[in-house]
Short mmCIF file of C-alpha atoms and ligand atoms in Angstrom, two decimals:
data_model
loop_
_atom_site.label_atom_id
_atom_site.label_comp_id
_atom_site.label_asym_id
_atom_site.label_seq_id
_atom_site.Cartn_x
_atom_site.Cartn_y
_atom_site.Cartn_z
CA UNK X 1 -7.42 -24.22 -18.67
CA UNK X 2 -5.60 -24.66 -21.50
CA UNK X 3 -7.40 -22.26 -23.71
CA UNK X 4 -7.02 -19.97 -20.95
CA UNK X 5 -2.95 -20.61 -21.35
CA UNK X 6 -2.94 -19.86 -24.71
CA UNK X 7 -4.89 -16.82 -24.88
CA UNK X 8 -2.35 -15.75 -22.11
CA UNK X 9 0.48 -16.42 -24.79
CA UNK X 10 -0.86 -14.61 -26.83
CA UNK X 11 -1.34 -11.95 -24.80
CA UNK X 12 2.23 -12.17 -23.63
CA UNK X 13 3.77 -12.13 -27.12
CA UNK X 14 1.82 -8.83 -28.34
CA UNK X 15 3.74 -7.48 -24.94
CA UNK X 16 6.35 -9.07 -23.28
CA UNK X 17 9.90 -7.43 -23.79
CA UNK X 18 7.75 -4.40 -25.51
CA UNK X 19 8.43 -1.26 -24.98
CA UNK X 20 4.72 0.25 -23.67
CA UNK X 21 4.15 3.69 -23.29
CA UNK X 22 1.14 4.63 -20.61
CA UNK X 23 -0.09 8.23 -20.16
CA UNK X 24 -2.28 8.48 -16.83
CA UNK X 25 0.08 5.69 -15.03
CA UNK X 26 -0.29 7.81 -12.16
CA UNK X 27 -3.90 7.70 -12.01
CA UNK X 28 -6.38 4.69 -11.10
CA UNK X 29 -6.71 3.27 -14.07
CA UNK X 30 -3.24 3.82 -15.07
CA UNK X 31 -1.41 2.73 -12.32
CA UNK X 32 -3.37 -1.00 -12.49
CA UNK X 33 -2.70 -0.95 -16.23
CA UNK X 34 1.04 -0.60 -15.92
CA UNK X 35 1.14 -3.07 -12.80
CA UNK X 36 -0.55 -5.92 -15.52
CA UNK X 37 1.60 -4.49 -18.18
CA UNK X 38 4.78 -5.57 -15.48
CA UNK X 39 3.51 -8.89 -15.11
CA UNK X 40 3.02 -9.38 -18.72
CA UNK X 41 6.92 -8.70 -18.86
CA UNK X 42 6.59 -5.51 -20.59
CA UNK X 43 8.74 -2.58 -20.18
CA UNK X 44 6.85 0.05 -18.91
CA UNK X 45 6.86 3.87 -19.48
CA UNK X 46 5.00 6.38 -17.33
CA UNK X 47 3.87 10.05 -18.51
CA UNK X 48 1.59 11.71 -16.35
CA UNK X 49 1.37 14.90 -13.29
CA UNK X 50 2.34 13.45 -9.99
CA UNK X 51 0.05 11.37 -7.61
CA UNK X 52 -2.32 13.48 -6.45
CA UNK X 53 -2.53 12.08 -2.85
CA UNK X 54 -0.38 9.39 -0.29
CA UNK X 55 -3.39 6.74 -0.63
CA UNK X 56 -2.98 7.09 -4.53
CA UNK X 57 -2.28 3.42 -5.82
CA UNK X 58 0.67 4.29 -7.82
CA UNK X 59 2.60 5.49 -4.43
CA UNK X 60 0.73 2.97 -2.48
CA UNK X 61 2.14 0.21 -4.71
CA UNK X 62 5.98 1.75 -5.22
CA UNK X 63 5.24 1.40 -8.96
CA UNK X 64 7.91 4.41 -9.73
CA UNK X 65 10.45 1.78 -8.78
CA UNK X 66 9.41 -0.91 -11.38
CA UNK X 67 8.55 1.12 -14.06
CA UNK X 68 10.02 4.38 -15.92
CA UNK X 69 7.98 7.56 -15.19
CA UNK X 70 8.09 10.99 -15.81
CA UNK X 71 6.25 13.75 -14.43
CA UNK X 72 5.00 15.79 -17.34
CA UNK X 73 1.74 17.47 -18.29
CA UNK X 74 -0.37 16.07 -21.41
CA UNK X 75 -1.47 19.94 -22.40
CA UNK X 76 3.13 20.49 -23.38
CA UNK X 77 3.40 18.86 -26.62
CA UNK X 78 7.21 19.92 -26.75
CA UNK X 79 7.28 17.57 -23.75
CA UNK X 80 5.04 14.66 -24.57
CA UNK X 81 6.71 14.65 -27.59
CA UNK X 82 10.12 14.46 -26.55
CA UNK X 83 8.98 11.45 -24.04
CA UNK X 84 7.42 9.82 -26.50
CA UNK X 85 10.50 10.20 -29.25
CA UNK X 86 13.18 9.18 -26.07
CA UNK X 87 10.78 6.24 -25.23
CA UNK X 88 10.16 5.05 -28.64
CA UNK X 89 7.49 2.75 -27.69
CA UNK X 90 5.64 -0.37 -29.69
CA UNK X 91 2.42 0.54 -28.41
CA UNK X 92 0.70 3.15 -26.62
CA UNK X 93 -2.52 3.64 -24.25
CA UNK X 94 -3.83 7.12 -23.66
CA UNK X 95 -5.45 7.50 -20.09
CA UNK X 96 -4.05 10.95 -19.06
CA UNK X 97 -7.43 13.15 -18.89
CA UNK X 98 -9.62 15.20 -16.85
CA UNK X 99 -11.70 12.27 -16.27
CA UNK X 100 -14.43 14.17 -13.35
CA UNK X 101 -17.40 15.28 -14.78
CA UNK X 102 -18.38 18.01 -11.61
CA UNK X 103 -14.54 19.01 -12.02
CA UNK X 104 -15.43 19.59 -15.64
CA UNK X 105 -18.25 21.98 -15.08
CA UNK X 106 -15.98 23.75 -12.80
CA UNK X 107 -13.23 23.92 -14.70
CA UNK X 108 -14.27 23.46 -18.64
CA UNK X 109 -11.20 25.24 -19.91
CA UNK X 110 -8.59 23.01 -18.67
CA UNK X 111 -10.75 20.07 -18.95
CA UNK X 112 -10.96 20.43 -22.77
CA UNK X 113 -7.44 21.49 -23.10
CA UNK X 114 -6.36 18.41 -21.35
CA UNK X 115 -8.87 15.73 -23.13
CA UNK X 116 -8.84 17.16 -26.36
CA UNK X 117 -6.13 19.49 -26.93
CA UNK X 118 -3.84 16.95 -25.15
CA UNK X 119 -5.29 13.81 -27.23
CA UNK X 120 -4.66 16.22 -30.18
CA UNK X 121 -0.59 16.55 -29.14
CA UNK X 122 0.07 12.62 -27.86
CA UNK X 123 -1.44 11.61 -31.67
CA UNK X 124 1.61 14.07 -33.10
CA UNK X 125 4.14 13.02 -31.09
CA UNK X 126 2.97 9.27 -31.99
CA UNK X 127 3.23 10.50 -35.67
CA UNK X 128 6.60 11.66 -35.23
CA UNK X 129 7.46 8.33 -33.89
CA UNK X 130 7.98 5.53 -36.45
CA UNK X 131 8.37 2.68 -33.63
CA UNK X 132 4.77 3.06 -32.49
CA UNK X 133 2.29 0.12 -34.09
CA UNK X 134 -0.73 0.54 -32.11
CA UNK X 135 -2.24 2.65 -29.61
CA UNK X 136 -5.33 2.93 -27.29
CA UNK X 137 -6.98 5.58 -25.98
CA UNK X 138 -8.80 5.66 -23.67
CA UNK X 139 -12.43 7.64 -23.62
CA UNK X 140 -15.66 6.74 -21.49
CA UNK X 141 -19.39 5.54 -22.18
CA UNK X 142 -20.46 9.22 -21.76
CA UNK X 143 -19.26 9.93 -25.19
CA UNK X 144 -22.57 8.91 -26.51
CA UNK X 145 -25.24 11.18 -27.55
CA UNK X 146 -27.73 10.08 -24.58
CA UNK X 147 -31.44 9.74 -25.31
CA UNK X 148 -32.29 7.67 -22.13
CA UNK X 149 -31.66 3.89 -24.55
CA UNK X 150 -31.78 1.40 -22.10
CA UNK X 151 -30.77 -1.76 -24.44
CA UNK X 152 -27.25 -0.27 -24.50
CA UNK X 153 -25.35 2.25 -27.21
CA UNK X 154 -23.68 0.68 -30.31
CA UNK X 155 -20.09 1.80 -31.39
CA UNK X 156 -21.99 3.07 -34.67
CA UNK X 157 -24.64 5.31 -32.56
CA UNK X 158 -23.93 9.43 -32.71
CA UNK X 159 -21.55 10.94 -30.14
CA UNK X 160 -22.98 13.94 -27.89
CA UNK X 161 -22.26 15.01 -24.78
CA UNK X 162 -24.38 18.31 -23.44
CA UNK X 163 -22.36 18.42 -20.66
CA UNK X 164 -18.03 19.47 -20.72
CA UNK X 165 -16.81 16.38 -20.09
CA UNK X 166 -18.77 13.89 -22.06
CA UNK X 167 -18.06 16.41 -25.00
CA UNK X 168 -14.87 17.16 -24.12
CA UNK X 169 -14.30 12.65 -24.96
CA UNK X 170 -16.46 12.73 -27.92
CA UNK X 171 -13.97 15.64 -29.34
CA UNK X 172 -11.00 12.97 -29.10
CA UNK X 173 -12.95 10.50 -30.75
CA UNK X 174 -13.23 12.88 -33.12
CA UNK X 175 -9.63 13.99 -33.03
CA UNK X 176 -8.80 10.03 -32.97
CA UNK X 177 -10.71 9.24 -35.98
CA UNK X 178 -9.45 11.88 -37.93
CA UNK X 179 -5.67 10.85 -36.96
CA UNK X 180 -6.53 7.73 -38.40
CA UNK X 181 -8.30 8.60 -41.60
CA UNK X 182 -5.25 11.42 -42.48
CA UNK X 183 -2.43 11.14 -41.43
CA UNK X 184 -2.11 6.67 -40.31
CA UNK X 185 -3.73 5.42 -43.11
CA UNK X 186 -1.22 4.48 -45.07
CA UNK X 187 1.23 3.61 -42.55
CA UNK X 188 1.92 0.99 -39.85
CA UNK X 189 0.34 2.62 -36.73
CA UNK X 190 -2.91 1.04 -35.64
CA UNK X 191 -5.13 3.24 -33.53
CA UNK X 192 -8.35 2.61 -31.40
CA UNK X 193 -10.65 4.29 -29.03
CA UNK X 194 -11.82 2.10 -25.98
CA UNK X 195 -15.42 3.44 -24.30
CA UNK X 196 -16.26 1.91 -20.65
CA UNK X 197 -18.23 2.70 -17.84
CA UNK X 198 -17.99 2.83 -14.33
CA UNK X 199 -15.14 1.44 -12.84
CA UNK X 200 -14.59 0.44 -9.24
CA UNK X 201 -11.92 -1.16 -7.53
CA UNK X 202 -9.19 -0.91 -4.82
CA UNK X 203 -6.65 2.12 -5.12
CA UNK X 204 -9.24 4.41 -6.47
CA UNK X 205 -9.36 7.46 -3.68
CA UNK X 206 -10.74 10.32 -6.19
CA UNK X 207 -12.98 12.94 -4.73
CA UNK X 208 -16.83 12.74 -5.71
CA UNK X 209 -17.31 9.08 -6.55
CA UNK X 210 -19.57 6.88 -4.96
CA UNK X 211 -16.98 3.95 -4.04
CA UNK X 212 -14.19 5.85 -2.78
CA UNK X 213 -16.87 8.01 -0.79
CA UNK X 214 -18.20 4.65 0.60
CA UNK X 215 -14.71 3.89 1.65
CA UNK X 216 -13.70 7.17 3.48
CA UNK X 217 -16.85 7.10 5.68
CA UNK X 218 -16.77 3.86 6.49
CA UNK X 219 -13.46 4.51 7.97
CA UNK X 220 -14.43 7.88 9.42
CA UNK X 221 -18.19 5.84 10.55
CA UNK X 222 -19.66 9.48 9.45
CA UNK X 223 -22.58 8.81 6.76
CA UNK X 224 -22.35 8.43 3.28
CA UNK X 225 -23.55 10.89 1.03
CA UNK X 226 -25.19 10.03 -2.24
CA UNK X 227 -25.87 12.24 -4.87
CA UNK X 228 -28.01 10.91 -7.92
CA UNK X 229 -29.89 8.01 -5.45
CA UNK X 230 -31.65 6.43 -9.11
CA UNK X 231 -29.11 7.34 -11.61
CA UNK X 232 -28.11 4.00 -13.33
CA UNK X 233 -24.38 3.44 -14.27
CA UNK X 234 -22.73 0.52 -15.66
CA UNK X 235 -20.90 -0.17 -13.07
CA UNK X 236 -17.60 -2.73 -13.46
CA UNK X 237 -14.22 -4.06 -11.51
CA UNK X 238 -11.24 -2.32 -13.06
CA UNK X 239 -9.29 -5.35 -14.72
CA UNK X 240 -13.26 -6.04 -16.69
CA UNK X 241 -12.16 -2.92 -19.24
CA UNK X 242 -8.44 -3.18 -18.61
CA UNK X 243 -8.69 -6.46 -20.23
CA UNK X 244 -10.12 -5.58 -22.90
CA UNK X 245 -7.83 -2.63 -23.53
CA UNK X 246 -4.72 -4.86 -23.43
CA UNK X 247 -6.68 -7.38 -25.77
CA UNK X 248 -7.27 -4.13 -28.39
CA UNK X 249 -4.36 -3.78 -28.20
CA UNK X 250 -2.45 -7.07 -28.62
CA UNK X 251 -4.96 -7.00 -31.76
CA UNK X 252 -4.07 -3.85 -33.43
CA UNK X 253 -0.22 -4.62 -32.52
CA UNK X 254 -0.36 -8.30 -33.92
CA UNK X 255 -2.85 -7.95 -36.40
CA UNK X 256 -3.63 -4.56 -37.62
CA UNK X 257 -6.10 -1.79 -38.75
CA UNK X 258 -9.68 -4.44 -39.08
CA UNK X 259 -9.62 -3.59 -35.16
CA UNK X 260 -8.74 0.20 -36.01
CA UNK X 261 -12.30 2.15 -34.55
CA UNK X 262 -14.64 2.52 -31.39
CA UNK X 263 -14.78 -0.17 -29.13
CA UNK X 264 -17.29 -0.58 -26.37
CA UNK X 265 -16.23 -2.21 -22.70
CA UNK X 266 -19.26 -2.36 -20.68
CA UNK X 267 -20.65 -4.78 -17.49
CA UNK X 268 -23.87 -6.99 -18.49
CA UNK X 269 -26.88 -5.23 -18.13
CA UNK X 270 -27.79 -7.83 -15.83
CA UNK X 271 -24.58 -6.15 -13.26
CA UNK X 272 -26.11 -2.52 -13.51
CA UNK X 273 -27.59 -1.08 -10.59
CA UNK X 274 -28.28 2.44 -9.34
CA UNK X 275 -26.13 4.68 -7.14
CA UNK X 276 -28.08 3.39 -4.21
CA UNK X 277 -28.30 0.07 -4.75
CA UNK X 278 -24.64 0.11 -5.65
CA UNK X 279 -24.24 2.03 -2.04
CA UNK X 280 -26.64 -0.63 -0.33
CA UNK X 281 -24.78 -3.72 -1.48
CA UNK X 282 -21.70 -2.06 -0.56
CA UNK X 283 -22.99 -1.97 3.27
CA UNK X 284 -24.46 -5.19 3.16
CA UNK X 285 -20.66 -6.87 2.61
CA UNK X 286 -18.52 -4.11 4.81
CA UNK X 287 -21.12 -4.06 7.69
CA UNK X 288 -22.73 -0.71 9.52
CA UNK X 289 -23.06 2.50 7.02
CA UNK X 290 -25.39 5.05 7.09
CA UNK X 291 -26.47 6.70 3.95
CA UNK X 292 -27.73 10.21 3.70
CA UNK X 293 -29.63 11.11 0.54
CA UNK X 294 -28.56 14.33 -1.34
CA UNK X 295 -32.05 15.04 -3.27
CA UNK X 296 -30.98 18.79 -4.96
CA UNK X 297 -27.01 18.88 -4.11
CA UNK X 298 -26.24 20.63 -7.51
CA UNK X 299 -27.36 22.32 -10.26
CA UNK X 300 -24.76 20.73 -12.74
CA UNK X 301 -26.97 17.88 -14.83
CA UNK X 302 -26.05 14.30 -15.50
CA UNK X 303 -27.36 12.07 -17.24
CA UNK X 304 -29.83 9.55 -15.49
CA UNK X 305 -28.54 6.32 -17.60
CA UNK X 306 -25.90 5.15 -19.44
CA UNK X 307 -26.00 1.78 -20.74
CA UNK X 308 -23.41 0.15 -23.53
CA UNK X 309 -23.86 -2.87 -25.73
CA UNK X 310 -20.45 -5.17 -25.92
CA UNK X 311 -21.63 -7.03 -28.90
CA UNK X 312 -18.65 -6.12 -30.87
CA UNK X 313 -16.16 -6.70 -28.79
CA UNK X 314 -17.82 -9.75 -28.12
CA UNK X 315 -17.87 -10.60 -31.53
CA UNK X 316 -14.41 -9.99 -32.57
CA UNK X 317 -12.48 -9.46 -29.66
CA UNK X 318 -13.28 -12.74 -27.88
CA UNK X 319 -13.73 -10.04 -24.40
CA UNK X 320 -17.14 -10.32 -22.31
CA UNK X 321 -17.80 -9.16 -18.99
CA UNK X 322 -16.91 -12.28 -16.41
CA UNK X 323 -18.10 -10.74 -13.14
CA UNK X 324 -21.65 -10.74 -11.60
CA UNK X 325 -22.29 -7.34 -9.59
CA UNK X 326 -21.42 -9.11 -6.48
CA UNK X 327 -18.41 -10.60 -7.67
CA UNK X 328 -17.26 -6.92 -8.30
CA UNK X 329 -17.58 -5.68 -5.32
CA UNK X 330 -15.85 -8.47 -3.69
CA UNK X 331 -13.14 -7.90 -5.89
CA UNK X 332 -13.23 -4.33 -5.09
CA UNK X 333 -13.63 -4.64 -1.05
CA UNK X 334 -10.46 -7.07 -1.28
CA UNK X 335 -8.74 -4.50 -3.07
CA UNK X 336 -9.05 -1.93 -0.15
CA UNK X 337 -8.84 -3.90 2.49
CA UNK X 338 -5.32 -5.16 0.67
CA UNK X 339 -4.49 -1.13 1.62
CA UNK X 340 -4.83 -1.93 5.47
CA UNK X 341 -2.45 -5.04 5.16
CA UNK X 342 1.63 -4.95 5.65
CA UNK X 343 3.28 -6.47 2.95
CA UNK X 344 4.01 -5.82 -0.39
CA UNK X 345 0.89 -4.01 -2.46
CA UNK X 346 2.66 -4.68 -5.51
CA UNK X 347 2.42 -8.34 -5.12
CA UNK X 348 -0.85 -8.31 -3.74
CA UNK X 349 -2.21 -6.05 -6.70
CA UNK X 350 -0.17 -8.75 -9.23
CA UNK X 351 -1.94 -11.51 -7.33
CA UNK X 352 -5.47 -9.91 -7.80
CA UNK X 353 -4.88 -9.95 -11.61
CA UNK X 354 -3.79 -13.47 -11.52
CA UNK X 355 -6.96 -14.57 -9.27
CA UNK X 356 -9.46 -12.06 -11.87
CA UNK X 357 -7.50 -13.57 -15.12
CA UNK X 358 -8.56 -16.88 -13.71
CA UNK X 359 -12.35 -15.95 -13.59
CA UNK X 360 -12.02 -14.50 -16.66
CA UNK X 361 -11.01 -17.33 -18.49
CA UNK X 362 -12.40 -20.00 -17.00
CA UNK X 363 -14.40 -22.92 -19.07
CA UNK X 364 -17.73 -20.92 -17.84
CA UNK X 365 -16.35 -17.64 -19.43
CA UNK X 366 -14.70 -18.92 -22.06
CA UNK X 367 -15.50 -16.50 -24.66
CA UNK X 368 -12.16 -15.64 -25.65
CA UNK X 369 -12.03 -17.98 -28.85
CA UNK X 370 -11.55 -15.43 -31.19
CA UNK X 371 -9.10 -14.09 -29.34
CA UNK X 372 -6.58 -16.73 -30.61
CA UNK X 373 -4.60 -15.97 -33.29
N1 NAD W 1 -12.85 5.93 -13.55
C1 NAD W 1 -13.90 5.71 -14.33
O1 NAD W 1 -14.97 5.25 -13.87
C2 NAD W 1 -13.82 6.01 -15.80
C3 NAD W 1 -14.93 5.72 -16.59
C4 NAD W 1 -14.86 5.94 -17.97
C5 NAD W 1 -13.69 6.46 -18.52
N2 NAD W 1 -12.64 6.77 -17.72
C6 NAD W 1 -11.42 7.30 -18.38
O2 NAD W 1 -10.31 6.49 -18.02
C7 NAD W 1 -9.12 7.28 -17.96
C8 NAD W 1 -8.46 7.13 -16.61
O3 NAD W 1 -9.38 7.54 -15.60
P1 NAD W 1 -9.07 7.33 -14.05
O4 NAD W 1 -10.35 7.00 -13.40
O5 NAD W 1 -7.91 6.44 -13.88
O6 NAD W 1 -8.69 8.83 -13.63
P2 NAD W 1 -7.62 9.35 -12.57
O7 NAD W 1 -8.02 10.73 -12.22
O8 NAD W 1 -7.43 8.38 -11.48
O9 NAD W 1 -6.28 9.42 -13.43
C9 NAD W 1 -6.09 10.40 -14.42
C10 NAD W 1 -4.65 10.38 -14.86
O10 NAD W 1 -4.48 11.41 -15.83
C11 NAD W 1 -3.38 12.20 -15.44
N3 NAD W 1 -3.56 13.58 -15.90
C12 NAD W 1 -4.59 14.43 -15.64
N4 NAD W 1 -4.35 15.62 -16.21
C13 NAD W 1 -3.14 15.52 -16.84
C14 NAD W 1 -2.33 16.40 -17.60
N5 NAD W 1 -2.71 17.65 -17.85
N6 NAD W 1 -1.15 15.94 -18.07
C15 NAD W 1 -0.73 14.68 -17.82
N7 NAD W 1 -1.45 13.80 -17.11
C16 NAD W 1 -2.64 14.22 -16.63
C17 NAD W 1 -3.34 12.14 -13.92
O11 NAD W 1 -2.06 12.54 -13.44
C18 NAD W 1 -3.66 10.67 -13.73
O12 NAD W 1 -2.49 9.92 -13.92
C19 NAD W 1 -9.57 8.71 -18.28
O13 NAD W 1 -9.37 8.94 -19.65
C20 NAD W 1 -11.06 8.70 -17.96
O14 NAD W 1 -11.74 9.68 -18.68
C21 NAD W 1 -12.67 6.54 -16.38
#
């Protein structure tokens, strides 16, 4: 316990009192990063388009009253910009994309324009702005050139992506790296890419994935539709990645450009399962669900596995994966059901980061000694 309250300290001096911007804070991922952000004591900066429906966590949770957000669309750079000069933040994390990969083959255009073209404008308006030490973003495990490896991809391994939105994230690695070789060097600004899988959790209500899917027909007791029954995906509870985000971060910020590159944020490979067996353990812990098998729904390909090897951040983050599978999903089940409750969502979500930080860092999962600084 009292490793686990000093690698807290530390976390909280890279960003308590620190002015943090977060593009995407309306989204999933975004919304739970800025909620640990606020009870890290940060001071917390929103840039993203509006919620997208009344279930979405960030409305859900009243986070537009704690933090500061703006509406504003990643693809303006006169706009970005001016947020980001007017915010003047330490550090920055870049989750504002067109994260879908069916939306993507529907809709390449904007999907490149907003993962690469708008990676391309946050980097200049971070360039233009001297207060900004480190940032994040944010890109996926799809970014990976994917011959079917099933020990897990290395940060070193080729990027790919042969379909629009796995390409569309290797571009802003590219665009990323290139940031860093020309133009942030030779200055103070630390930048990293973070790659993670699947992520699951309460607050996530996005069309076309298999949790929130599970979650509308339980409530509607209609069946649930799988596409991709043996695809495997590395599946993982939201805080697993966030943590290591806000560790790459506090890292960059406090100690500078050795933690500059690709960073990989995956589950064990003993926690990945296919779509169905996520889908079955699902039922097993909610009760009654039906599943209905999709064999030829669409004609848009993805890829059959994804894996990622964690040995780096292992290595010199001090992060590792603490949750089994199960313990994912019973994080993730609690964080729905926490939707149904009255009461206060904000606390509840602050209280589910406390209870996961405690897993995390427990003796059994102590792998964090690196971490301290
Ligand atoms: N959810 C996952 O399983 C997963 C897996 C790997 C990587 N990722 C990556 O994590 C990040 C967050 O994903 P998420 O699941 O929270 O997605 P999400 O759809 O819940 O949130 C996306 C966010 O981006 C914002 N956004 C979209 N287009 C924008 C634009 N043009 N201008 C400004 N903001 C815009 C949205 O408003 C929202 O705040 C993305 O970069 C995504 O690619 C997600």
């Amino acid at each position: 316990m009292e490793s686990m309250g000093m690698i807290n300290d530390v976390i909280i001096s890279a960003f308590k009192d620190k002015r943090i911007l977060v593009t995407g804070d309306t989204g999933f991922k975004g919304s739970w990063l800025s909620i640990w952000l606020l009870s890290l004591g940060a001071d917390v900066y929103g840039y993203a388009l509006p919620p997208v429906n009344v279930s979405d966590n960030f409305l859900r949770t009243k986070l537009n009253e704690k933090i500061k957000h703006i509406n504003g669309d990643i693809r303006d750079f006169n706009s970005i910009k001016e947020y980001t000069g007017f915010v003047q933040p330490d550090i920055v994390f870049h989750l504002a994309a067109q994260p879908l990969v069916l939306e993507a083959y529907k809709d390449p255009v904007t999907t490149y324009e907003t993962n690469v073209i708008g990676t391309v404008n946050l980097l200049e308006a971070i360039r233009a702005t001297p207060s900004a030490k480190a940032a994040v973003i944010v890109t996926t495990d799809k970014v990976y050139k994917n011959y079917g490896l099933k020990s897990g991809y290395t940060e070193s391994d080729e990027l790919g992506g042969s379909d629009p939105y796995s390409a569309s994230k290797a571009c802003s690695e590219l665009v990323v790296n290139s940031y860093a070789e020309a133009f942030f060097k030779d200055r103070n600004i630390n930048i990293a890419t973070a790659r993670a899988g699947n992520v699951i959790g309460g607050g996530d209500w996005a069309e076309n994935r298999i949790v929130p899917d599970i979650f509308r027909y339980i409530h509607s007791n209609r069946e649930i539709i799988i596409r991709n029954p043996g695809y495997i995906r590395p599946w993982q509870f939201v805080l697993e990645p966030l943590l290591g985000y806000l560790l790459l971060a506090a890292k960059l910020f406090l100690e500078g450009k050795f933690y500059e590159g690709a960073w990989n944020f995956g589950p064990d490979l003993s926690s990945q399962c296919t779509v169905l067996e996520l889908a079955e353990l699902f039922i097993k812990r909610l009760g009654p669900g039906k599943i209905k098998i999709l064999e030829k729904h669409t004609a848009y390909k993805e890829e059959k596995i994804l894996m990622l090897d964690n040995s780096k951040a292992i290595k010199f983050l001090g992060w590792h994966p603490s949750l089994s599978i199960k313990e994912s999903i019973d994080f993730t089940v609690e964080g729905y059901m926490q939707e149904e409750e009255a009461g206060d969502l904000l606390e509840q979500r602050m209280l589910q980061i406390h209870n996961y930080t405690q897993a995390a860092f427990s003796e059994n999962n102590l792998h964090m000694n690196n971490f301290i600084v």
